[in-house]
Short mmCIF file of C-alpha atoms in Angstrom, two decimals:
data_model
loop_
_atom_site.label_atom_id
_atom_site.label_comp_id
_atom_site.label_asym_id
_atom_site.label_seq_id
_atom_site.Cartn_x
_atom_site.Cartn_y
_atom_site.Cartn_z
CA MET A 93 95.24 93.16 66.41
CA ARG A 94 92.52 90.60 67.14
CA LYS A 95 92.84 88.81 70.47
CA SER A 96 90.96 86.41 72.68
CA GLY A 97 91.13 85.41 76.30
CA ILE A 98 89.55 83.44 79.11
CA LEU A 99 87.74 84.77 82.15
CA MET A 100 88.63 82.82 85.28
CA HIS A 101 89.41 84.20 88.71
CA ILE A 102 92.46 82.89 90.57
CA SER A 103 90.25 81.66 93.41
CA SER A 104 88.59 79.22 90.97
CA LEU A 105 91.80 77.33 90.24
CA PRO A 106 92.19 73.86 91.80
CA GLY A 107 94.62 73.22 94.62
CA PRO A 108 94.97 71.67 98.06
CA TYR A 109 94.43 74.56 100.48
CA GLY A 110 90.82 75.61 100.13
CA ILE A 111 91.11 78.17 97.33
CA GLY A 112 92.96 78.76 94.10
CA THR A 113 96.23 80.62 94.70
CA MET A 114 99.15 82.19 92.88
CA GLY A 115 100.90 78.84 92.93
CA ARG A 116 101.50 75.91 90.64
CA ALA A 117 97.96 75.79 89.23
CA ALA A 118 98.16 79.47 88.22
CA TYR A 119 101.41 78.92 86.32
CA SER A 120 99.90 75.84 84.66
CA PHE A 121 96.90 77.91 83.62
CA VAL A 122 99.20 80.42 81.92
CA ASP A 123 100.72 77.49 80.02
CA PHE A 124 97.23 76.36 79.06
CA LEU A 125 96.32 79.85 77.82
CA LYS A 126 99.44 79.92 75.67
CA ASP A 127 98.77 76.44 74.24
CA ALA A 128 95.18 77.47 73.52
CA GLY A 129 96.35 80.48 71.50
CA GLN A 130 95.02 83.01 73.99
CA SER A 131 96.46 86.46 74.63
CA VAL A 132 94.46 87.49 77.69
CA TRP A 133 93.69 86.18 81.16
CA GLN A 134 90.82 88.11 82.70
CA ILE A 135 90.38 87.94 86.46
CA LEU A 136 88.19 89.56 89.12
CA PRO A 137 89.51 92.17 91.59
CA LEU A 138 92.59 91.04 93.52
CA ASN A 139 91.67 93.03 96.62
CA PRO A 140 90.61 91.34 99.88
CA THR A 141 87.09 89.92 99.75
CA GLY A 142 84.47 91.55 101.96
CA PHE A 143 80.74 91.40 102.65
CA GLY A 144 79.24 88.28 101.10
CA ASP A 145 82.78 87.11 100.24
CA SER A 146 82.66 89.43 97.24
CA PRO A 147 85.87 90.76 95.67
CA TYR A 148 83.78 93.83 94.77
CA GLN A 149 83.27 94.69 98.48
CA SER A 150 86.84 95.04 99.70
CA CYS A 151 88.22 96.66 102.84
CA SER A 152 90.92 98.27 100.70
CA THR A 153 91.15 99.40 97.11
CA PHE A 154 94.95 99.09 97.23
CA ALA A 155 95.66 95.93 99.24
CA GLY A 156 95.95 92.39 97.88
CA ASN A 157 93.84 89.39 98.89
CA HIS A 158 95.90 87.29 101.31
CA TYR A 159 93.68 84.25 100.60
CA LEU A 160 95.43 84.01 97.22
CA ILE A 161 98.92 83.71 98.71
CA ASP A 162 100.43 80.35 97.79
CA LEU A 163 101.57 78.34 100.81
CA GLU A 164 103.75 75.92 98.81
CA GLN A 165 106.10 78.78 97.92
CA LEU A 166 106.35 79.75 101.58
CA MET A 167 107.25 76.17 102.46
CA GLU A 168 109.95 76.21 99.78
CA GLN A 169 111.31 79.44 101.29
CA GLY A 170 111.47 77.86 104.74
CA LEU A 171 108.84 80.21 106.17
CA LEU A 172 106.32 77.43 106.78
CA THR A 173 106.51 73.71 107.50
CA ARG A 174 104.30 71.16 105.81
CA GLU A 175 103.12 69.99 109.21
CA GLU A 176 101.81 73.47 110.00
CA VAL A 177 99.99 73.81 106.71
CA GLU A 178 98.50 70.32 106.74
CA SER A 179 97.36 70.62 110.35
CA VAL A 180 94.51 72.81 109.11
CA CYS A 181 91.27 71.54 107.57
CA TRP A 182 90.91 73.82 104.54
CA GLY A 183 87.50 72.48 103.54
CA THR A 184 85.71 69.28 102.63
CA ASP A 185 84.53 70.15 99.10
CA ASP A 186 87.24 70.80 96.51
CA SER A 187 84.63 72.23 94.11
CA ARG A 188 83.85 75.16 96.42
CA VAL A 189 85.82 77.81 98.29
CA ASP A 190 85.03 77.69 102.02
CA PHE A 191 85.54 81.35 102.90
CA GLY A 192 84.59 80.75 106.52
CA ARG A 193 87.52 78.38 107.03
CA LEU A 194 89.88 80.71 105.19
CA TYR A 195 88.81 83.57 107.44
CA GLN A 196 89.62 81.49 110.49
CA CYS A 197 92.85 79.87 109.31
CA LYS A 198 94.79 81.73 106.60
CA LEU A 199 96.12 84.63 108.68
CA GLN A 200 96.88 82.22 111.50
CA ILE A 201 99.10 80.17 109.19
CA LEU A 202 100.75 83.30 107.76
CA ARG A 203 101.60 84.32 111.35
CA TYR A 204 103.96 81.32 111.52
CA ALA A 205 105.70 82.61 108.39
CA PHE A 206 105.97 86.10 109.86
CA GLU A 207 107.66 84.79 112.99
CA ARG A 208 110.43 83.27 110.84
CA PHE A 209 110.75 86.25 108.50
CA GLU A 210 113.75 88.56 108.67
CA GLU A 211 113.39 91.93 107.00
CA THR A 212 115.23 92.26 103.71
CA PRO A 213 116.09 95.28 101.55
CA ASP A 214 113.38 94.11 99.14
CA TYR A 215 110.79 94.21 101.93
CA GLN A 216 111.94 97.66 103.01
CA ASP A 217 111.71 98.88 99.40
CA PHE A 218 108.18 97.50 99.19
CA CYS A 219 107.10 99.36 102.32
CA ARG A 220 108.68 102.57 101.09
CA GLU A 221 107.17 102.31 97.60
CA ASN A 222 103.68 101.72 99.04
CA SER A 223 103.85 104.27 101.84
CA GLY A 224 100.83 106.09 100.41
CA TRP A 225 98.41 103.35 101.52
CA LEU A 226 100.21 100.55 103.38
CA PRO A 227 100.59 102.20 106.84
CA ASP A 228 96.90 103.12 107.00
CA PHE A 229 95.83 99.68 105.77
CA SER A 230 98.05 97.78 108.21
CA LEU A 231 96.84 99.93 111.10
CA PHE A 232 93.23 99.45 109.99
CA MET A 233 93.63 95.67 109.95
CA ALA A 234 95.40 95.67 113.32
CA LEU A 235 92.59 97.72 114.85
CA LYS A 236 89.96 95.44 113.27
CA HIS A 237 91.65 92.49 114.95
CA LYS A 238 91.81 94.28 118.30
CA MET A 239 88.13 95.26 118.05
CA GLY A 240 87.00 91.71 117.31
CA GLY A 241 86.19 92.48 113.67
CA LYS A 242 83.86 95.39 114.38
CA PRO A 243 83.47 97.91 111.54
CA TRP A 244 85.40 101.14 112.05
CA TYR A 245 82.23 103.19 112.54
CA GLN A 246 81.56 101.20 115.73
CA TRP A 247 84.99 101.86 117.22
CA GLU A 248 85.47 104.25 120.11
CA LYS A 249 85.15 107.81 118.91
CA PRO A 250 88.83 108.89 118.97
CA LEU A 251 89.81 106.00 116.68
CA LYS A 252 86.65 106.26 114.60
CA ASP A 253 87.46 109.94 113.98
CA ARG A 254 91.20 109.29 113.56
CA ASP A 255 92.19 111.58 116.41
CA PRO A 256 95.97 112.07 115.94
CA ASP A 257 96.84 111.13 119.52
CA ALA A 258 94.67 108.00 119.40
CA VAL A 259 96.20 106.96 116.07
CA TRP A 260 99.74 107.50 117.37
CA GLN A 261 98.98 105.46 120.49
CA ALA A 262 97.46 102.66 118.38
CA ARG A 263 100.49 102.56 116.08
CA THR A 264 102.73 102.21 119.13
CA GLU A 265 100.61 99.63 120.94
CA LEU A 266 99.90 97.49 117.84
CA ARG A 267 103.33 97.76 116.23
CA ASP A 268 103.84 94.01 115.89
CA THR A 269 100.41 93.37 114.34
CA ILE A 270 100.89 96.30 111.98
CA ARG A 271 104.21 94.84 110.82
CA PHE A 272 102.50 91.48 110.33
CA HIS A 273 99.90 92.93 107.95
CA SER A 274 102.59 94.81 106.03
CA PHE A 275 104.46 91.51 105.72
CA VAL A 276 101.33 89.76 104.41
CA GLN A 277 100.96 92.42 101.73
CA TYR A 278 104.62 92.00 100.83
CA LEU A 279 104.01 88.28 100.32
CA PHE A 280 100.99 88.92 98.12
CA PHE A 281 102.62 91.47 95.86
CA SER A 282 105.87 89.48 95.62
CA GLN A 283 104.00 86.39 94.44
CA TRP A 284 101.76 88.39 92.10
CA LYS A 285 104.76 90.14 90.53
CA LYS A 286 106.35 86.76 89.73
CA LEU A 287 103.13 85.31 88.30
CA ARG A 288 102.41 88.36 86.18
CA GLN A 289 105.96 88.31 84.81
CA TYR A 290 105.52 84.65 83.90
CA ALA A 291 102.33 85.55 82.06
CA HIS A 292 104.16 88.31 80.19
CA ASP A 293 107.00 85.96 79.30
CA ASN A 294 104.39 83.73 77.67
CA GLY A 295 102.62 86.53 75.81
CA ILE A 296 99.64 86.76 78.16
CA GLU A 297 98.13 90.08 79.28
CA ILE A 298 96.12 90.36 82.52
CA VAL A 299 92.75 92.13 82.47
CA GLY A 300 91.51 93.01 85.95
CA ASP A 301 88.53 94.79 87.46
CA VAL A 302 88.28 98.01 89.44
CA PRO A 303 84.91 98.29 91.24
CA ILE A 304 83.44 101.78 91.01
CA TYR A 305 82.59 101.90 94.74
CA VAL A 306 84.24 100.94 98.02
CA PRO A 307 82.27 99.65 101.04
CA LEU A 308 81.55 101.74 104.12
CA ASP A 309 83.66 99.44 106.31
CA SER A 310 86.85 100.02 104.39
CA CYS A 311 90.17 101.60 105.09
CA ASP A 312 89.49 103.97 102.20
CA VAL A 313 86.42 105.54 103.84
CA TRP A 314 87.97 105.51 107.31
CA ALA A 315 91.13 107.26 106.05
CA ASP A 316 89.43 109.82 103.75
CA PRO A 317 85.83 110.37 104.95
CA GLU A 318 85.70 113.84 103.42
CA LEU A 319 85.60 112.25 99.96
CA PHE A 320 82.27 110.54 100.65
CA GLN A 321 78.69 111.70 101.17
CA MET A 322 78.62 111.45 104.97
CA ASP A 323 77.38 113.61 107.84
CA GLU A 324 79.45 115.05 110.70
CA ASP A 325 79.20 111.77 112.62
CA ARG A 326 80.48 109.88 109.57
CA ASN A 327 77.16 108.24 108.77
CA PRO A 328 76.26 107.90 105.06
CA LEU A 329 73.75 110.39 103.70
CA ALA A 330 73.01 108.26 100.63
CA VAL A 331 74.23 104.92 99.31
CA ALA A 332 74.82 103.26 95.95
CA GLY A 333 72.65 100.81 94.06
CA CYS A 334 70.84 100.45 90.78
CA PRO A 335 67.18 100.72 89.79
CA PRO A 336 64.93 97.71 89.08
CA ASP A 337 66.39 95.50 86.36
CA ALA A 338 66.41 91.95 85.04
CA PHE A 339 68.06 90.76 88.25
CA SER A 340 65.72 92.41 90.79
CA ASP A 341 62.27 94.02 90.74
CA ASP A 342 63.25 96.21 93.70
CA GLY A 343 66.58 97.21 92.24
CA GLN A 344 69.93 96.31 93.79
CA LEU A 345 70.81 97.98 97.09
CA TRP A 346 74.60 97.84 97.23
CA GLY A 347 74.92 100.10 100.26
CA ASN A 348 78.30 101.64 99.37
CA PRO A 349 78.81 105.27 100.35
CA LEU A 350 78.68 107.65 97.41
CA TYR A 351 81.46 110.00 96.40
CA ARG A 352 81.55 113.76 96.85
CA TRP A 353 82.54 114.33 93.26
CA ASP A 354 82.81 118.10 93.77
CA VAL A 355 85.40 117.60 96.53
CA MET A 356 87.30 115.09 94.40
CA GLU A 357 87.32 117.40 91.41
CA ALA A 358 88.74 120.24 93.51
CA ASP A 359 92.07 118.42 93.87
CA GLY A 360 92.14 116.92 90.41
CA PHE A 361 90.58 113.59 91.41
CA SER A 362 93.86 112.67 93.11
CA TRP A 363 92.36 109.72 95.07
CA TRP A 364 91.06 108.18 91.84
CA ILE A 365 94.34 108.83 90.04
CA ARG A 366 96.23 107.00 92.81
CA ARG A 367 93.69 104.19 92.70
CA LEU A 368 93.86 103.71 88.94
CA LYS A 369 97.64 104.07 88.91
CA ALA A 370 97.82 101.20 91.42
CA ALA A 371 95.41 99.15 89.29
CA GLY A 372 97.58 99.78 86.24
CA GLU A 373 100.54 98.36 88.16
CA LEU A 374 98.54 95.23 89.01
CA TYR A 375 96.95 94.63 85.61
CA ASP A 376 97.79 95.28 81.97
CA VAL A 377 94.23 96.35 81.16
CA VAL A 378 91.69 97.68 83.67
CA ARG A 379 87.99 96.93 83.30
CA MET A 380 86.15 99.86 84.87
CA ASP A 381 83.15 98.41 86.67
CA HIS A 382 79.76 100.21 86.41
CA PHE A 383 81.08 102.75 83.90
CA ARG A 384 77.66 104.34 83.51
CA GLY A 385 77.97 105.60 87.11
CA PHE A 386 80.43 108.26 85.95
CA GLU A 387 77.70 109.84 83.79
CA ALA A 388 74.96 109.52 86.41
CA TYR A 389 74.69 107.35 89.52
CA TRP A 390 71.72 105.87 91.34
CA SER A 391 71.48 107.52 94.77
CA VAL A 392 69.41 105.79 97.46
CA PRO A 393 68.63 107.53 100.77
CA ALA A 394 70.59 105.99 103.65
CA GLY A 395 68.41 103.58 105.61
CA ALA A 396 66.15 102.68 102.67
CA LYS A 397 65.15 99.03 102.50
CA VAL A 398 65.01 98.82 98.70
CA ALA A 399 66.87 100.57 95.91
CA LYS A 400 63.88 101.41 93.74
CA ILE A 401 63.15 104.63 95.66
CA GLY A 402 66.46 106.14 94.55
CA GLU A 403 67.13 108.75 91.88
CA TRP A 404 69.68 109.50 89.18
CA ILE A 405 72.27 112.14 90.11
CA PRO A 406 74.73 113.57 87.55
CA GLY A 407 78.26 112.18 87.84
CA PRO A 408 81.61 113.75 86.91
CA GLY A 409 81.42 112.63 83.27
CA MET A 410 84.13 113.60 80.82
CA THR A 411 85.73 116.01 83.29
CA PHE A 412 86.82 112.99 85.29
CA LEU A 413 87.67 110.76 82.32
CA ASN A 414 89.74 113.47 80.64
CA ARG A 415 91.67 113.95 83.87
CA VAL A 416 92.37 110.20 84.03
CA LYS A 417 93.62 110.19 80.43
CA GLU A 418 95.79 113.22 81.12
CA ALA A 419 97.32 111.84 84.32
CA LEU A 420 97.63 108.20 83.18
CA PRO A 421 98.10 108.33 79.39
CA ASP A 422 99.36 104.73 79.16
CA LEU A 423 96.52 103.19 81.16
CA LYS A 424 94.40 100.80 79.09
CA LEU A 425 90.73 100.73 80.10
CA ILE A 426 87.62 98.73 79.23
CA ALA A 427 84.29 100.37 79.97
CA GLU A 428 81.79 98.04 81.66
CA ASP A 429 78.92 99.76 79.86
CA LEU A 430 76.16 97.35 80.89
CA GLY A 431 72.89 98.10 82.64
CA TYR A 432 70.60 101.06 82.03
CA LEU A 433 72.26 102.95 79.19
CA THR A 434 71.03 106.34 78.09
CA PRO A 435 72.21 108.27 75.02
CA GLU A 436 74.33 110.38 77.40
CA VAL A 437 76.13 107.29 78.73
CA LEU A 438 76.81 106.01 75.22
CA GLN A 439 78.08 109.42 74.16
CA MET A 440 80.43 109.53 77.17
CA ARG A 441 81.77 106.08 76.34
CA ASP A 442 82.34 106.98 72.70
CA ARG A 443 84.00 110.29 73.57
CA SER A 444 86.31 108.52 76.01
CA GLY A 445 87.50 106.13 73.30
CA PHE A 446 87.41 103.19 75.72
CA PRO A 447 86.07 99.91 74.30
CA GLY A 448 82.67 98.84 75.62
CA MET A 449 81.29 95.37 76.29
CA LYS A 450 79.02 93.14 74.22
CA VAL A 451 77.49 90.15 76.02
CA LEU A 452 76.07 87.49 73.72
CA GLU A 453 73.62 86.20 76.32
CA PHE A 454 71.88 89.58 76.16
CA ALA A 455 71.54 89.48 72.37
CA PHE A 456 68.55 87.15 72.26
CA ASP A 457 66.62 88.40 75.27
CA ASP A 458 63.69 90.53 74.14
CA ARG A 459 64.10 92.71 77.24
CA LYS A 460 67.36 93.94 75.82
CA SER A 461 68.35 96.04 72.86
CA ASP A 462 69.50 94.44 69.61
CA ALA A 463 72.79 96.29 70.19
CA TYR A 464 74.14 92.98 71.52
CA LEU A 465 73.56 91.14 68.23
CA PRO A 466 76.98 90.68 66.58
CA HIS A 467 76.02 92.25 63.26
CA THR A 468 75.74 95.60 65.11
CA TYR A 469 79.24 95.48 66.65
CA HIS A 470 82.23 97.62 65.76
CA ALA A 471 85.87 96.77 66.33
CA ASN A 472 86.41 98.88 69.47
CA THR A 473 84.44 96.47 71.68
CA VAL A 474 85.03 93.38 73.80
CA CYS A 475 82.71 90.46 73.06
CA TYR A 476 81.83 88.17 75.97
CA THR A 477 79.78 85.00 75.91
CA GLY A 478 78.80 85.97 79.47
CA THR A 479 80.41 87.51 82.54
CA HIS A 480 80.81 86.45 86.16
CA ASP A 481 77.39 88.00 86.84
CA ASN A 482 75.61 85.91 84.20
CA MET A 483 74.49 82.33 83.78
CA THR A 484 76.89 79.93 82.18
CA LEU A 485 75.96 79.26 78.55
CA ARG A 486 74.82 75.73 79.38
CA GLN A 487 72.56 77.07 82.12
CA TRP A 488 71.25 79.79 79.81
CA PHE A 489 70.30 77.34 77.06
CA ASP A 490 68.68 75.02 79.62
CA SER A 491 66.56 77.78 81.17
CA ALA A 492 65.80 80.33 78.41
CA PRO A 493 62.31 80.30 76.82
CA ALA A 494 62.00 78.03 73.79
CA SER A 495 61.38 80.98 71.48
CA THR A 496 64.59 82.66 72.67
CA VAL A 497 66.63 79.50 72.09
CA GLU A 498 65.09 79.10 68.64
CA PHE A 499 66.04 82.66 67.73
CA ALA A 500 69.59 82.14 69.02
CA ALA A 501 69.92 78.86 67.11
CA GLU A 502 68.73 80.46 63.88
CA TYR A 503 70.90 83.56 64.22
CA MET A 504 74.10 81.68 65.17
CA ALA A 505 73.45 78.64 62.93
CA LEU A 506 73.68 76.33 65.93
CA THR A 507 73.59 72.57 65.45
CA GLU A 508 73.44 69.61 67.79
CA GLY A 509 76.58 68.25 66.17
CA GLU A 510 78.71 71.26 67.05
CA GLY A 511 76.85 71.85 70.31
CA TYR A 512 74.96 75.00 71.21
CA VAL A 513 77.58 76.15 73.71
CA TRP A 514 80.50 75.80 71.28
CA GLY A 515 78.43 77.36 68.51
CA THR A 516 77.92 80.43 70.69
CA ILE A 517 81.64 80.57 71.42
CA ARG A 518 82.26 80.37 67.68
CA THR A 519 79.92 83.32 67.15
CA ALA A 520 81.81 85.38 69.72
CA MET A 521 85.15 84.47 68.14
CA SER A 522 83.89 85.42 64.67
CA SER A 523 82.69 88.88 65.76
CA VAL A 524 84.53 92.02 64.68
CA SER A 525 85.34 92.88 68.32
CA ARG A 526 89.09 93.20 68.75
CA LEU A 527 88.93 91.17 71.94
CA CYS A 528 86.77 88.13 72.64
CA VAL A 529 86.56 86.75 76.20
CA VAL A 530 84.96 83.43 77.13
CA GLN A 531 84.31 82.16 80.64
CA MET A 532 86.23 79.01 81.52
CA GLN A 533 82.92 77.49 82.65
CA ASP A 534 81.64 77.81 79.09
CA TYR A 535 84.63 76.04 77.57
CA LEU A 536 83.96 73.28 80.10
CA GLU A 537 80.23 73.31 79.21
CA LEU A 538 79.24 73.52 82.87
CA GLY A 539 75.76 74.34 84.13
CA GLY A 540 74.30 76.49 86.90
CA GLU A 541 76.44 74.80 89.55
CA ALA A 542 79.41 76.71 88.12
CA ARG A 543 77.85 80.17 88.00
CA MET A 544 80.16 82.62 89.76
CA ASN A 545 77.69 85.22 91.03
CA PHE A 546 74.00 86.06 91.06
CA PRO A 547 73.79 89.85 91.48
CA GLY A 548 71.66 91.24 94.26
CA THR A 549 71.75 88.01 96.29
CA LEU A 550 73.68 86.66 99.25
CA SER A 551 74.42 83.01 98.75
CA GLY A 552 76.92 80.42 99.87
CA ASN A 553 77.42 79.65 96.18
CA ASN A 554 78.39 83.15 95.05
CA TRP A 555 82.13 83.52 94.30
CA THR A 556 82.87 79.94 95.43
CA TRP A 557 83.12 77.89 92.21
CA ARG A 558 86.36 75.99 91.65
CA ALA A 559 87.47 73.95 88.66
CA ALA A 560 88.31 70.28 89.02
CA GLU A 561 91.88 69.01 88.87
CA GLY A 562 92.93 68.42 85.27
CA PHE A 563 90.34 70.81 83.80
CA ALA A 564 92.89 72.49 81.54
CA ASP A 565 93.89 69.43 79.54
CA PRO A 566 95.84 69.44 76.25
CA ALA A 567 92.87 68.20 74.20
CA LEU A 568 90.78 71.18 75.30
CA ALA A 569 93.65 73.59 74.62
CA LYS A 570 93.96 72.16 71.11
CA LYS A 571 90.23 72.53 70.47
CA ILE A 572 90.24 76.14 71.68
CA TYR A 573 93.35 76.90 69.61
CA ARG A 574 91.73 75.59 66.45
CA LEU A 575 88.71 77.87 66.86
CA THR A 576 90.86 80.82 67.92
CA ALA A 577 93.13 80.48 64.88
CA LEU A 578 90.16 80.05 62.53
CA TYR A 579 89.03 83.59 63.33
CA GLY A 580 92.45 85.25 63.36
CA ARG A 581 92.83 85.60 67.13
CA ALA A 582 95.51 83.00 67.87
CA HIS A 583 98.43 84.11 70.02
#
């Protein structure tokens, strides 16, 4: 079945409280997707944002991002008052997320809701069903608050090393704060469950990301340090990154601790199975970030200033992927097979049976392979105009060399009348890929101001773009529907 969808993170939705949430605008966007004939809503990771405000650098691979909790629903439930919510300045620019203000204010506001909350059987069921990760996460967050935000590896040694007596004492001393963070997670997952059900009721599937790595300052590393390449003092021995590429001459130094794949394999990759099982309960389809890292990963010595001095180390390959398929047979995966691809990576992807990605912006860049030109596609792929890590189409056409634009115009039969951006979307829709995904920024024909992320950089613009009120209007939905139906993808 041919499908199409739109890539837009929840944080990019409009709304009054500094960031897009799982509130009214999210439900309206589902309506827009349905009216536009779409079958898929693709989002970025729903975990808490971390270093650089990135959803790919989260303090927990299981927890939800409390920034996305809708305050209007809490007011309707009597947990918050409008005066409390409106007493906060959530930002001065509705086109950008102000993560600094959210960091200062969102948990403070949710504290008011917690003080009015009375435990219910539903809350108790939630805590029981998530007992595999929630107690550690809530304790981790309570300790972070007590330590003034310091990373766990700077805590006093008994807590850093999870000494049982120190952990028991902390759970006793911080009981109220621990309950608060469990309550916050209950709010997130309750609201997400309702929104996802609404999407399902309207024929919309959710595609979500799972980053391959977790950051050093995460509950995951603190709780299970034996799964990571660390010394006896819990310092990383090597960290993740990627070699020099189109984004950086020095490579990208991500800094995440690397996995001890041999240790993980010894118990059947149980941590990964739990992680992907949780992702499958959040999303309908999981996009596996940095898929090539399962064949071989770029290992950079800890303390290195640049990533280019790293080396390729063999990953778990099909041993891991076969275990995932065995343990989670109903899990739908998309392989993010971008970057430096060797024949071994391509063979692993094909053997796995997971669809790979085709990005049209790469098709006309002479630094890339012609594998991104649509006439080379096969059906088991997902065609993107661009991803959150790429320029918007408008920005790409405005900045690409003239010869590249000429080649793209000739290949895709682009005309000024149709518009180069919409002509590229048409090309993606007409491809044989079973799924076609277009960034919302491209449907809106926005330029570089709307780019979501520039890999390898720290910027106040990364991850902050928000759509304007009224962006998802009926005329645009009708135009998208017409193109979607023309190529047999209409919902």
